[in-house]
PDB file of C-alpha atoms and ligand atoms in Angstrom:
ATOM      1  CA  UNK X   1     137.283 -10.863  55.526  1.00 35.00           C
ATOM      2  CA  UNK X   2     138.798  -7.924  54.149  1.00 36.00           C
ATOM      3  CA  UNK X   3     141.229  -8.317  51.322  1.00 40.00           C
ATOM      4  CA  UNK X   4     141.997 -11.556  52.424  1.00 44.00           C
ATOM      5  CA  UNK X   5     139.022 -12.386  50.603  1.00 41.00           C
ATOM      6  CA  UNK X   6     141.813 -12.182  47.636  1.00 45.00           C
ATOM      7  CA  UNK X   7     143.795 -14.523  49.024  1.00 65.00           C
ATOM      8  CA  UNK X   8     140.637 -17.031  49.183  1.00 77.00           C
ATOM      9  CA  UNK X   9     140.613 -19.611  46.368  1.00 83.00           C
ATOM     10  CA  UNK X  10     137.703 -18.846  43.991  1.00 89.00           C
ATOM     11  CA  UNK X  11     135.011 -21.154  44.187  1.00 92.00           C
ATOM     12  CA  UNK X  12     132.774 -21.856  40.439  1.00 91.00           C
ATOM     13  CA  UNK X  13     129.735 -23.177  40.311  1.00 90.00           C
ATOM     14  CA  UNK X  14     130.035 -25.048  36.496  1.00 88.00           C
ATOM     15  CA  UNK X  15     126.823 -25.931  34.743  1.00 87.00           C
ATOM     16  CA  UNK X  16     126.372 -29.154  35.830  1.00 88.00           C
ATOM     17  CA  UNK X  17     126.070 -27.436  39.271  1.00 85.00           C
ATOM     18  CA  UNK X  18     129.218 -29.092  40.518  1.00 89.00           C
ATOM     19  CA  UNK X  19     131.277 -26.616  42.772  1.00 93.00           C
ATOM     20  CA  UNK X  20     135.217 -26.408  42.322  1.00 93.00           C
ATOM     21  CA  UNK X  21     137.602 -24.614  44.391  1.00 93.00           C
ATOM     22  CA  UNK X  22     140.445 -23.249  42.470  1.00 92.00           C
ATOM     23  CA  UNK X  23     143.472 -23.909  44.406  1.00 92.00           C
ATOM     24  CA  UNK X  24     146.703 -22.013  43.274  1.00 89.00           C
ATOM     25  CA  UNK X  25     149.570 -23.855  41.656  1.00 88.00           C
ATOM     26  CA  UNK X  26     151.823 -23.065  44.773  1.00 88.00           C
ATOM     27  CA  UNK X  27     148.998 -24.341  47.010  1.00 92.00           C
ATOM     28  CA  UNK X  28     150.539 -26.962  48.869  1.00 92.00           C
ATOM     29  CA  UNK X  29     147.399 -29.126  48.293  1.00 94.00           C
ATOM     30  CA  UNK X  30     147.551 -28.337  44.524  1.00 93.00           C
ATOM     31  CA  UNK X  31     148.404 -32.481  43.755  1.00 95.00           C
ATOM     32  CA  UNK X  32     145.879 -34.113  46.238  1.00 95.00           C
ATOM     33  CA  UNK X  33     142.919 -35.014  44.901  1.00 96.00           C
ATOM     34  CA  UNK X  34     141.220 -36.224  47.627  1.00 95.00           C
ATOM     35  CA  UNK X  35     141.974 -32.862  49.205  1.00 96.00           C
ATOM     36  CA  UNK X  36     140.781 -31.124  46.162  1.00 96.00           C
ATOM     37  CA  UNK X  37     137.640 -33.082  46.233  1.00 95.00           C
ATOM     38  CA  UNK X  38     137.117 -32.724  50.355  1.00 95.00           C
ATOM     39  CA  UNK X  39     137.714 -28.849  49.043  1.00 95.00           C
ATOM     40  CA  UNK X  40     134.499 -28.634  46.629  1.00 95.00           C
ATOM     41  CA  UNK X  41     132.430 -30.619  48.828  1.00 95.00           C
ATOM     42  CA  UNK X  42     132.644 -28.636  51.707  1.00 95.00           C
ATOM     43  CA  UNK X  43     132.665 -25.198  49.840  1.00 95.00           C
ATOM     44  CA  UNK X  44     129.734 -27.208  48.214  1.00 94.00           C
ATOM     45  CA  UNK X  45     127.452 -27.327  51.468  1.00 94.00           C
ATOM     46  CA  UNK X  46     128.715 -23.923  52.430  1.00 94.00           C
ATOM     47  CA  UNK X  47     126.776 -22.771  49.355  1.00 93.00           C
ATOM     48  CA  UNK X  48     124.036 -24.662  50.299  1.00 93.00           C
ATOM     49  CA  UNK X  49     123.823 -23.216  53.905  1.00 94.00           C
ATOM     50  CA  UNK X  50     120.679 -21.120  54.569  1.00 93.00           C
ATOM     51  CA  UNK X  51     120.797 -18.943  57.980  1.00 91.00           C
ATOM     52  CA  UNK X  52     119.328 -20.176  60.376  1.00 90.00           C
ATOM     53  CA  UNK X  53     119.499 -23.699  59.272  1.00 94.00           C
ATOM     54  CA  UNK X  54     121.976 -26.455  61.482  1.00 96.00           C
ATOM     55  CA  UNK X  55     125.375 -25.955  59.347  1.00 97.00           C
ATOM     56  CA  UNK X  56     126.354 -29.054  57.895  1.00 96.00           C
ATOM     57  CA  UNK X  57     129.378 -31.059  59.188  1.00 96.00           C
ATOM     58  CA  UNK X  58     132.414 -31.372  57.319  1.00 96.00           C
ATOM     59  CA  UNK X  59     134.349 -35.189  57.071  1.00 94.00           C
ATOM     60  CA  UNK X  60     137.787 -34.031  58.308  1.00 96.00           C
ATOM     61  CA  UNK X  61     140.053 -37.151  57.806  1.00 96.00           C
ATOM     62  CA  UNK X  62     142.777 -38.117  60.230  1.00 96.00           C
ATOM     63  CA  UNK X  63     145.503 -36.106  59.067  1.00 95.00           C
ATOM     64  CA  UNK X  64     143.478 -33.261  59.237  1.00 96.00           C
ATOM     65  CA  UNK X  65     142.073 -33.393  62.819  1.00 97.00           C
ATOM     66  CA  UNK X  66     146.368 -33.756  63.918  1.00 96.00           C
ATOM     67  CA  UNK X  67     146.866 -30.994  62.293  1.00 96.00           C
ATOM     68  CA  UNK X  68     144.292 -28.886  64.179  1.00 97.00           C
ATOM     69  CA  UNK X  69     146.036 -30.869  67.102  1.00 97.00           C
ATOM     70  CA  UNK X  70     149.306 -29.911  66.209  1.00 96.00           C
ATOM     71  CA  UNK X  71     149.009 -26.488  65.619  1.00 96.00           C
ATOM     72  CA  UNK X  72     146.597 -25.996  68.913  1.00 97.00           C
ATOM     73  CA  UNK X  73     149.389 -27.181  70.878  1.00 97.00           C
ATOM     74  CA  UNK X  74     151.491 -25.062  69.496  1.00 96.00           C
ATOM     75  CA  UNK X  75     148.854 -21.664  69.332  1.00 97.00           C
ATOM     76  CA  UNK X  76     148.161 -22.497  73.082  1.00 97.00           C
ATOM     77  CA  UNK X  77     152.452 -22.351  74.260  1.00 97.00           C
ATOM     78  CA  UNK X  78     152.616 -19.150  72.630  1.00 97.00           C
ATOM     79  CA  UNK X  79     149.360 -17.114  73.677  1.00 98.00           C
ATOM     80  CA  UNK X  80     149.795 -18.467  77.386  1.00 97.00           C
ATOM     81  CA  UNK X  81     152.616 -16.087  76.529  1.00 97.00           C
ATOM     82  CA  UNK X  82     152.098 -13.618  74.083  1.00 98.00           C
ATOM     83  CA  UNK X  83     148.369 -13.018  73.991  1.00 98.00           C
ATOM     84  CA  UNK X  84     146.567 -10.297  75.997  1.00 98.00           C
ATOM     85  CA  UNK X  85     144.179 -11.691  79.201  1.00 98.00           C
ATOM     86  CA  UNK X  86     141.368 -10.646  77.250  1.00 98.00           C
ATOM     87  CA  UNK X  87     142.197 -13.108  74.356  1.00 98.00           C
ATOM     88  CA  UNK X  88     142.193 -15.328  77.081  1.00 98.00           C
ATOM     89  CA  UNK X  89     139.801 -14.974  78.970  1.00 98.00           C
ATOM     90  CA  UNK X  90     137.544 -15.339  75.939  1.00 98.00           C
ATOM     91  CA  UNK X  91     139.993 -18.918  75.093  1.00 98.00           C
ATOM     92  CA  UNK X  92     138.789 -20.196  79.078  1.00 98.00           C
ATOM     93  CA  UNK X  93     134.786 -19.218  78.626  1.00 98.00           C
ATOM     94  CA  UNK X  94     135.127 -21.039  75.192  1.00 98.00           C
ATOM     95  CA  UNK X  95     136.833 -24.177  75.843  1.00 98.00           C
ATOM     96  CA  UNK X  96     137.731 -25.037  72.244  1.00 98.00           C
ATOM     97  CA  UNK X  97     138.415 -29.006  71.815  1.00 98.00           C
ATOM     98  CA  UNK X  98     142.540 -29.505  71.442  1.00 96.00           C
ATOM     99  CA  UNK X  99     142.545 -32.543  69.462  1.00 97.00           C
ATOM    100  CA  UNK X 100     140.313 -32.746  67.148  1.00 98.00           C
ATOM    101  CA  UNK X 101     138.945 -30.044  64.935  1.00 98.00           C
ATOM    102  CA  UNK X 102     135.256 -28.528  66.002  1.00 98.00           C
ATOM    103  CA  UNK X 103     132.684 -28.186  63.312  1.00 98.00           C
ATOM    104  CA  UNK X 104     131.036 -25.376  63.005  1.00 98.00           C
ATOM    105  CA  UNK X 105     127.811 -25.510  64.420  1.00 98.00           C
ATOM    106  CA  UNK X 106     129.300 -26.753  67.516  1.00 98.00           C
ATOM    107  CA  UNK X 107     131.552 -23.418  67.814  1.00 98.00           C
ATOM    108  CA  UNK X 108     128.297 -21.300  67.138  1.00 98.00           C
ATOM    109  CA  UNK X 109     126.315 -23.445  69.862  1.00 98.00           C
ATOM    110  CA  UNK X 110     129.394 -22.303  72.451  1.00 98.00           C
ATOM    111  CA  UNK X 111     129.913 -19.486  71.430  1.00 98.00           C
ATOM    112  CA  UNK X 112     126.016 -18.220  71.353  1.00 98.00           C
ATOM    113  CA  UNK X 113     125.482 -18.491  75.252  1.00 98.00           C
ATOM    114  CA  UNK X 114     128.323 -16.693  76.278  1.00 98.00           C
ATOM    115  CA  UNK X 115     128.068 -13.274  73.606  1.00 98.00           C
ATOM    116  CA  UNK X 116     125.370 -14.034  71.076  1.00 98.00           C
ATOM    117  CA  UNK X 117     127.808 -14.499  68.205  1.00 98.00           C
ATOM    118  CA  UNK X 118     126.864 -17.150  65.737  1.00 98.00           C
ATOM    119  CA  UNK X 119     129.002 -19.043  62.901  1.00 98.00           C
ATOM    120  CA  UNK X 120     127.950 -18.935  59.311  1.00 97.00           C
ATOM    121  CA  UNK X 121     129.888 -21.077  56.723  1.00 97.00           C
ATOM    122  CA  UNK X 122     131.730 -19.356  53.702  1.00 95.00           C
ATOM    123  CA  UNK X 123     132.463 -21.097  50.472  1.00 91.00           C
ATOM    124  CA  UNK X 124     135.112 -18.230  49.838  1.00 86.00           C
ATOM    125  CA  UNK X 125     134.998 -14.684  48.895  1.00 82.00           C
ATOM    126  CA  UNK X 126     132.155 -12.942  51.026  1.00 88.00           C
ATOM    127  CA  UNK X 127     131.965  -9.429  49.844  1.00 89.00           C
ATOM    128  CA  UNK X 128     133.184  -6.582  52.580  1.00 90.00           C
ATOM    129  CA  UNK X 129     129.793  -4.788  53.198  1.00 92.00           C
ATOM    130  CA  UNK X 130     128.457  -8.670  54.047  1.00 94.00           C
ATOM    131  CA  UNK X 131     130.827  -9.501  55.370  1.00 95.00           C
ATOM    132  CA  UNK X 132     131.157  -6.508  58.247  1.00 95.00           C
ATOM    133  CA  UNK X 133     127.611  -5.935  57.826  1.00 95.00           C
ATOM    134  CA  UNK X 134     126.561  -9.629  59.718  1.00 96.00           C
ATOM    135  CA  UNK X 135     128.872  -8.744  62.496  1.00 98.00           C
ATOM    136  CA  UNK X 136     126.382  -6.148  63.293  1.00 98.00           C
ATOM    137  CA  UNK X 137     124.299  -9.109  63.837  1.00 98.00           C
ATOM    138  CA  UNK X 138     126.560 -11.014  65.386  1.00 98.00           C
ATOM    139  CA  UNK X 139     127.056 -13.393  62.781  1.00 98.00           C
ATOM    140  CA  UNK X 140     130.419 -14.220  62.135  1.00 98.00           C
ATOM    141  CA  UNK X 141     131.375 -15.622  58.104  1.00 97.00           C
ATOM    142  CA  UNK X 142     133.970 -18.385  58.523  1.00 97.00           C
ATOM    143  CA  UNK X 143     135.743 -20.962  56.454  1.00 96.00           C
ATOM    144  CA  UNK X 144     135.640 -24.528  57.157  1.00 97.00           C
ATOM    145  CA  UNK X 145     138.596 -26.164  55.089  1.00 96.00           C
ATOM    146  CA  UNK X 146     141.684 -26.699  57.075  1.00 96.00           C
ATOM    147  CA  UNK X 147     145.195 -26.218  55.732  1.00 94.00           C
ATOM    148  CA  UNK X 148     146.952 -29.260  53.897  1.00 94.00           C
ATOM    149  CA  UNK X 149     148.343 -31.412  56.141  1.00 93.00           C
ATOM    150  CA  UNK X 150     151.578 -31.768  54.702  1.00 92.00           C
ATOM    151  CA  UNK X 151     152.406 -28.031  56.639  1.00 89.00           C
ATOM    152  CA  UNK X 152     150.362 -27.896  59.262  1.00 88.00           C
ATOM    153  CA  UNK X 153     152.294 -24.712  60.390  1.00 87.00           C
ATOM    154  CA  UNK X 154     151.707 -22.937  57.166  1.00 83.00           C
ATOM    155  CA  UNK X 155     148.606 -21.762  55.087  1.00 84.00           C
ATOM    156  CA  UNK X 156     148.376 -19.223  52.498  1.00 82.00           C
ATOM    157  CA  UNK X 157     144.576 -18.771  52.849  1.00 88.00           C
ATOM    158  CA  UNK X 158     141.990 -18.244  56.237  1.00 91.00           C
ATOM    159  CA  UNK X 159     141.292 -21.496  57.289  1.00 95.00           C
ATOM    160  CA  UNK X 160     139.178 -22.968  59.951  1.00 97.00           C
ATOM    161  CA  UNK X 161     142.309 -22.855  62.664  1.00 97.00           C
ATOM    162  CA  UNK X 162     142.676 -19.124  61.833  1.00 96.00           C
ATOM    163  CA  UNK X 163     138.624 -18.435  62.078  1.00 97.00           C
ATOM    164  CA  UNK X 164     137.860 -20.179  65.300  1.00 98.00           C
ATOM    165  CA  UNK X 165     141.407 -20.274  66.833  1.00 98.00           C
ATOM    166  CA  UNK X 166     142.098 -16.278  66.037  1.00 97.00           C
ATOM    167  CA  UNK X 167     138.690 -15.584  66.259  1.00 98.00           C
ATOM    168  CA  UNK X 168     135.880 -17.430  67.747  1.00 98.00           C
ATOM    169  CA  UNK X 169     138.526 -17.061  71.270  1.00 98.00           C
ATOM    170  CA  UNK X 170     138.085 -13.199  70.905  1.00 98.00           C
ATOM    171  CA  UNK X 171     134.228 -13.417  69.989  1.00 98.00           C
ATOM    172  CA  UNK X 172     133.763 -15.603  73.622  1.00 98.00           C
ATOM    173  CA  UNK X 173     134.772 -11.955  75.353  1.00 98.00           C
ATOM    174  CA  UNK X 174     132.118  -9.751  75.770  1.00 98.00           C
ATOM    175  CA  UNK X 175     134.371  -6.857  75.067  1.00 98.00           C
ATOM    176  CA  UNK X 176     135.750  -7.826  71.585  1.00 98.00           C
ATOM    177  CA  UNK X 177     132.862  -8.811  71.305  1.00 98.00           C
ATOM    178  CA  UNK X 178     131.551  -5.805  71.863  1.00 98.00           C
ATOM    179  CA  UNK X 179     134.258  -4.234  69.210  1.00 98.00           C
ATOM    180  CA  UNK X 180     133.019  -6.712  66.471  1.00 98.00           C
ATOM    181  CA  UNK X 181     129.273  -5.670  66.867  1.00 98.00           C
ATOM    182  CA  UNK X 182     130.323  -2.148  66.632  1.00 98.00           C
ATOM    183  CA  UNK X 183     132.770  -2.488  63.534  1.00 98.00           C
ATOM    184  CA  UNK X 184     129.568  -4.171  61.772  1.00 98.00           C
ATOM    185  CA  UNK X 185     127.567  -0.923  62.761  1.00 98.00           C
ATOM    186  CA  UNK X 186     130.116   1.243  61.260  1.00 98.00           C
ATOM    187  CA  UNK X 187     130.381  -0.799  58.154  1.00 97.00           C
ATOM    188  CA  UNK X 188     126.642  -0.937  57.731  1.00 97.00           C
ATOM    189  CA  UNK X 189     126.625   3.095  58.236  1.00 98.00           C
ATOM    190  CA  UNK X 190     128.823   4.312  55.811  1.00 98.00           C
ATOM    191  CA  UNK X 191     127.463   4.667  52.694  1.00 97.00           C
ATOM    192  CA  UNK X 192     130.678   5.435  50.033  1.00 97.00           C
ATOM    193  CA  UNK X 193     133.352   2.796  49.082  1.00 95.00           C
ATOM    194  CA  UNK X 194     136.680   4.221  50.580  1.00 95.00           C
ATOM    195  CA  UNK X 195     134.182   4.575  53.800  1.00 96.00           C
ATOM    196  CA  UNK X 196     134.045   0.812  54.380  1.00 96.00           C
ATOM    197  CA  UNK X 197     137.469   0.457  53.232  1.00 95.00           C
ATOM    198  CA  UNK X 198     138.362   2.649  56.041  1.00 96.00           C
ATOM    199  CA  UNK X 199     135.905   1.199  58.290  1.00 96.00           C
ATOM    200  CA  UNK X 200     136.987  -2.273  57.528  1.00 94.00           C
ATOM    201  CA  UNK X 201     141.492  -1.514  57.535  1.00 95.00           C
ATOM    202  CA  UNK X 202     140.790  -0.071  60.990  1.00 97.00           C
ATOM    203  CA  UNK X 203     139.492  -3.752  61.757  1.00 97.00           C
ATOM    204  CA  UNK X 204     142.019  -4.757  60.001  1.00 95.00           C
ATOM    205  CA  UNK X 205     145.045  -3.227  62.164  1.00 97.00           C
ATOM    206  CA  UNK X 206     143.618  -3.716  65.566  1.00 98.00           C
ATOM    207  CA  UNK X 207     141.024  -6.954  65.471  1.00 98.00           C
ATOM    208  CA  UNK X 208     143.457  -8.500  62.906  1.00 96.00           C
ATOM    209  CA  UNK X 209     146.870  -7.291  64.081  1.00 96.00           C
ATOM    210  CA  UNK X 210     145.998  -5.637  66.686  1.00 98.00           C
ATOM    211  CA  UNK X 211     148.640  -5.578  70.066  1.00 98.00           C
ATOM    212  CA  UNK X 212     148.358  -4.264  73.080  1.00 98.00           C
ATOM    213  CA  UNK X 213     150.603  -3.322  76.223  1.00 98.00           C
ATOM    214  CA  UNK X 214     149.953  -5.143  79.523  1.00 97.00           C
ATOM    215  CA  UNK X 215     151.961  -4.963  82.447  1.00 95.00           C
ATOM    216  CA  UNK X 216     154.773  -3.196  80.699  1.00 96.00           C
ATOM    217  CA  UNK X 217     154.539  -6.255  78.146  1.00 97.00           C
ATOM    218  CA  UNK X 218     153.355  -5.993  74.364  1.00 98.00           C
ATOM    219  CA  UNK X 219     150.692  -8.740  73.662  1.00 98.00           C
ATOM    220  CA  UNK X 220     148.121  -9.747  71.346  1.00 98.00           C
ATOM    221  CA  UNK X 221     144.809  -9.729  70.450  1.00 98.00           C
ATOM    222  CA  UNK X 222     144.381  -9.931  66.758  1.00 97.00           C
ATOM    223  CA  UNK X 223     143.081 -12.875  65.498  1.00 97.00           C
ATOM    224  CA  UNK X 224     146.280 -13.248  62.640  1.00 94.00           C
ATOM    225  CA  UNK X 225     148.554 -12.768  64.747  1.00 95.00           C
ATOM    226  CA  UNK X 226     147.529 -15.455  67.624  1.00 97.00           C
ATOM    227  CA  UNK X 227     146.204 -18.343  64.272  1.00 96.00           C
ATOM    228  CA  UNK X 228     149.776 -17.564  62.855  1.00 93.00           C
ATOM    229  CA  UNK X 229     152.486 -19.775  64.268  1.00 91.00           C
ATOM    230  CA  UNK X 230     154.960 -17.494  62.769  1.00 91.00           C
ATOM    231  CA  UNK X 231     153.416 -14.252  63.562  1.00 92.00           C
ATOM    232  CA  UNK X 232     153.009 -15.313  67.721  1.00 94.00           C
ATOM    233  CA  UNK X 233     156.876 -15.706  67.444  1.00 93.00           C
ATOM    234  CA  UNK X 234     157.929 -12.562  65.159  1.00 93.00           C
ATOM    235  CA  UNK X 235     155.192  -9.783  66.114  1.00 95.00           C
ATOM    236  CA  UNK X 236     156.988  -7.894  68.909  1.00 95.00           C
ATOM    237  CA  UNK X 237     160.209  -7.320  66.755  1.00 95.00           C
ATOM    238  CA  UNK X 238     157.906  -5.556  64.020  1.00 95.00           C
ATOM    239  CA  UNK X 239     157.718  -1.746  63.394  1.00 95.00           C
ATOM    240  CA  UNK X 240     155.050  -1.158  66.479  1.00 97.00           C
ATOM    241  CA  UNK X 241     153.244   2.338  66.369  1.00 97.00           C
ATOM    242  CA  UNK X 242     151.022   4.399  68.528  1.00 97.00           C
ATOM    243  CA  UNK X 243     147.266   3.538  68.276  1.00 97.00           C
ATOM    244  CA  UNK X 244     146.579   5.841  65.250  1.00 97.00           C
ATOM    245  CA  UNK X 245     142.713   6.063  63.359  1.00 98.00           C
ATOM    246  CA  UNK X 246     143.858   8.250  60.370  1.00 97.00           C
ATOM    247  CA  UNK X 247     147.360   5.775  60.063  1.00 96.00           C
ATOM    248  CA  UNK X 248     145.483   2.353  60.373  1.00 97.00           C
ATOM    249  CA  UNK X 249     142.715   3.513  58.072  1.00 95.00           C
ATOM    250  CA  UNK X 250     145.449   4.570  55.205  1.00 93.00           C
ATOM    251  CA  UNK X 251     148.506   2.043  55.751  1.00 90.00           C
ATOM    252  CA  UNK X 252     148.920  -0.251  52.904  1.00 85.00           C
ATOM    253  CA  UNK X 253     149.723  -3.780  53.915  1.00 77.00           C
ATOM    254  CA  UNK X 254     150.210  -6.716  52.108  1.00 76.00           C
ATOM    255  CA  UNK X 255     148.806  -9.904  53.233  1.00 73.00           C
ATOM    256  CA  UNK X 256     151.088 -12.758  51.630  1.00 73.00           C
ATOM    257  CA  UNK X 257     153.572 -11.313  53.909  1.00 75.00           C
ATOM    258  CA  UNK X 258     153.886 -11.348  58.154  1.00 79.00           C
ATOM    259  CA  UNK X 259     152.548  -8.028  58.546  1.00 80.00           C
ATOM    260  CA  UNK X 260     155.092  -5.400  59.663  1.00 88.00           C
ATOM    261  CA  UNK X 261     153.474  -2.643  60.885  1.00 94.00           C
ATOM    262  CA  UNK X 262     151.435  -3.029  63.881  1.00 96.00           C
ATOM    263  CA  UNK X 263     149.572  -0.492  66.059  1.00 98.00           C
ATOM    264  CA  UNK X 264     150.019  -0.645  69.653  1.00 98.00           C
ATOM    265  CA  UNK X 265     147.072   0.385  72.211  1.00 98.00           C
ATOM    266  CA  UNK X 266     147.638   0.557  75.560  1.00 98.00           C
ATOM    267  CA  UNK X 267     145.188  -0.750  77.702  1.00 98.00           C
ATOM    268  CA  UNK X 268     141.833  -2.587  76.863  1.00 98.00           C
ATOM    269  CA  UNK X 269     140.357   1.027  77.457  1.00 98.00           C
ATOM    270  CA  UNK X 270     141.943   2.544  75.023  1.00 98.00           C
ATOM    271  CA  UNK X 271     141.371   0.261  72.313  1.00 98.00           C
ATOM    272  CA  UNK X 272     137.602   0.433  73.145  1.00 98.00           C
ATOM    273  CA  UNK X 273     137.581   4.447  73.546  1.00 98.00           C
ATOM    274  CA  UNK X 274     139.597   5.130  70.363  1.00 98.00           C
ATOM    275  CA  UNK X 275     138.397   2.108  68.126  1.00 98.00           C
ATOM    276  CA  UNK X 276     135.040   1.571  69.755  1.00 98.00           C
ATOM    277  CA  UNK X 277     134.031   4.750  69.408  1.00 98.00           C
ATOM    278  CA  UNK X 278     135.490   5.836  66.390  1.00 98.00           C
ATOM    279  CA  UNK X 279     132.912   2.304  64.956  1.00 98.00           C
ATOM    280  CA  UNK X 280     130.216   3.699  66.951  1.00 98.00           C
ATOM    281  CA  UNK X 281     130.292   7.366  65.752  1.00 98.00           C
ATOM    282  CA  UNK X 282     132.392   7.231  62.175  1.00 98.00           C
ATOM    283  CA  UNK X 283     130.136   8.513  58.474  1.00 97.00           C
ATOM    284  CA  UNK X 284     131.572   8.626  55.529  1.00 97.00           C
ATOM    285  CA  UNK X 285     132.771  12.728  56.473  1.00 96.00           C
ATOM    286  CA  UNK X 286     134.479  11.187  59.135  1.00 96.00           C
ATOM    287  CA  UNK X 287     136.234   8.999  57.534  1.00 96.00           C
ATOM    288  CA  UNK X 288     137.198  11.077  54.463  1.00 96.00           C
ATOM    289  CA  UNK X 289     138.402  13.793  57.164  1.00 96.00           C
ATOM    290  CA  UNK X 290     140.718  11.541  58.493  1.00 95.00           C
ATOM    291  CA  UNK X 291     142.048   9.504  55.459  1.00 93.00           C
ATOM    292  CA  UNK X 292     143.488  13.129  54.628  1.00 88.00           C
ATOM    293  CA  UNK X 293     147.297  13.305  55.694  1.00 73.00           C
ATOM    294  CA  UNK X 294     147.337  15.748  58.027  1.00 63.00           C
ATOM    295  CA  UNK X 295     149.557  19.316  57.267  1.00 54.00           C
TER     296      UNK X 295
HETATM  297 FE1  FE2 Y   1     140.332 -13.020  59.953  1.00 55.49          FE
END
């Protein structure tokens, strides 16, 4: 996903062919070799996957199916709250296990029937234009590691709760749905750099971050907002702006941080006839027009 991809550990392949995941020093499973091992392994098969082939299951221990436990609970208080009916609408139709952590070829196998989006396991890194490209495909690149389970309310990388939590719920509505396909279009159809930059920061502030008025309410949608326990809680007291292409497609942000500006649509409509059809229409003229402050 898009810059997060920074934010991903790097994965090596070392002569031997062994694969190691290079966690950060701060990462809080830095010291646990057993985690560090479970780590390799899975980005290991991940590496391995070919599309089209059944993705291979990852050994989650214990700890690490109560922390998908934990954390569901606690996702599923605050978007009977704070996320829009869309998000869950698409949560309902997908009927994601609570206590125990889905692989991944189970969430494709739901999710497949319902909108034609598939799963495909990422090591790591996948590059933007892939990345965006398969959603045109409706394939959707996901982690499988889980956070350490020593904070199971903090991560400083996507995991598996923020991929299928956050997303697969969205990708089970036919509208975002809909959205996804239709960023993937744009990002295949640009053909310059800032282009899918653009392209992919518009995704960024809306199927990300993206909140939403309902019922004189602000909810929402985006898939880090309603994986984040933190961000659920915080995202209504950010700086909230008008639904804006030429502001989401040039505002900085900066991911090791809650993100504090946030762009607000107002209905379900207008996210799909600004957004949707800004994906379905945008070239790389458009995009250049409107990356240029206006004045
Ligand atoms: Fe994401």
């Amino acid at each position: 996903m898009f810059e997060e991809a920074q934010y991903l550990a790097p994965v090596t392949v070392r002569a031997d062919g062994g694969v190691e995941v290079e966690l950060a020093h701060g990462h809080p499973g830095f010291a646990d070799s057993a985690y560090r091992e479970r780590r390799n392994r899975i980005a290991e098969q991940a590496l391995g996957h070919t599309v089209g082939a059944p993705i291979a299951d990852v050994a989650y221990t214990d700890e690490e199916h109560e922390v998908w436990r934990v954390v569901s609970e606690e996702l599923g208080r605050a978007h009977r709250r704070f996320a829009t009916a869309e998000y869950l609408h698409g949560t309902e139709r997908l009927g994601l296990p609570a206590d125990r952590i889905p692989q991944l070829q189970e969430v494709s196998d739901a999710l497949a029937p319902l909108t034609g989006f598939r799963y495909l396991p990422a090591a790591g890194l996948v590059e933007l234009r892939e990345f965006y490209g398969s959603l045109a495909d409706s394939y959707f690149h996901s982690t499988q590691y889980v956070r350490h389970h020593s904070v199971p309310l903090y991560t400083p990388e996507p995991d598996v709760i923020h991929e299928v939590i956050g997303h697969a719920n969205a990708l089970a509505s036919d509208r975002f749905a809909a959205l996804y396909r239709l960023a993937g279009q744009a990002a295949r159809r640009v053909e310059t750099h800032e282009a899918l930059e653009f392209v992919s920061k518009v995704f960024w502030f809306t199927l990300e971050f993206g909140v939403m008025t309902e019922v004189g309410e602000t909810k929402a949608y985006g898939a880090g907002i309603l994986s984040s326990f933190g961000e659920t809680r915080e995202f209504r007291g950010m700086n909230i702006r008008p639904l804006d292409l030429a502001a989401m497609g040039t505002t900085p942000y900066d991911i090791t941080r809650y993100q504090d500006t946030l762009f607000l649509a107002e209905s379900m409509e207008h996210l799909e006839d600004v957004v949707g059809t800004f994906w379905a229409t945008c070239d790389d003229d458009t995009t250049a027009r409107l990356a240029v402050p206006a004045g």
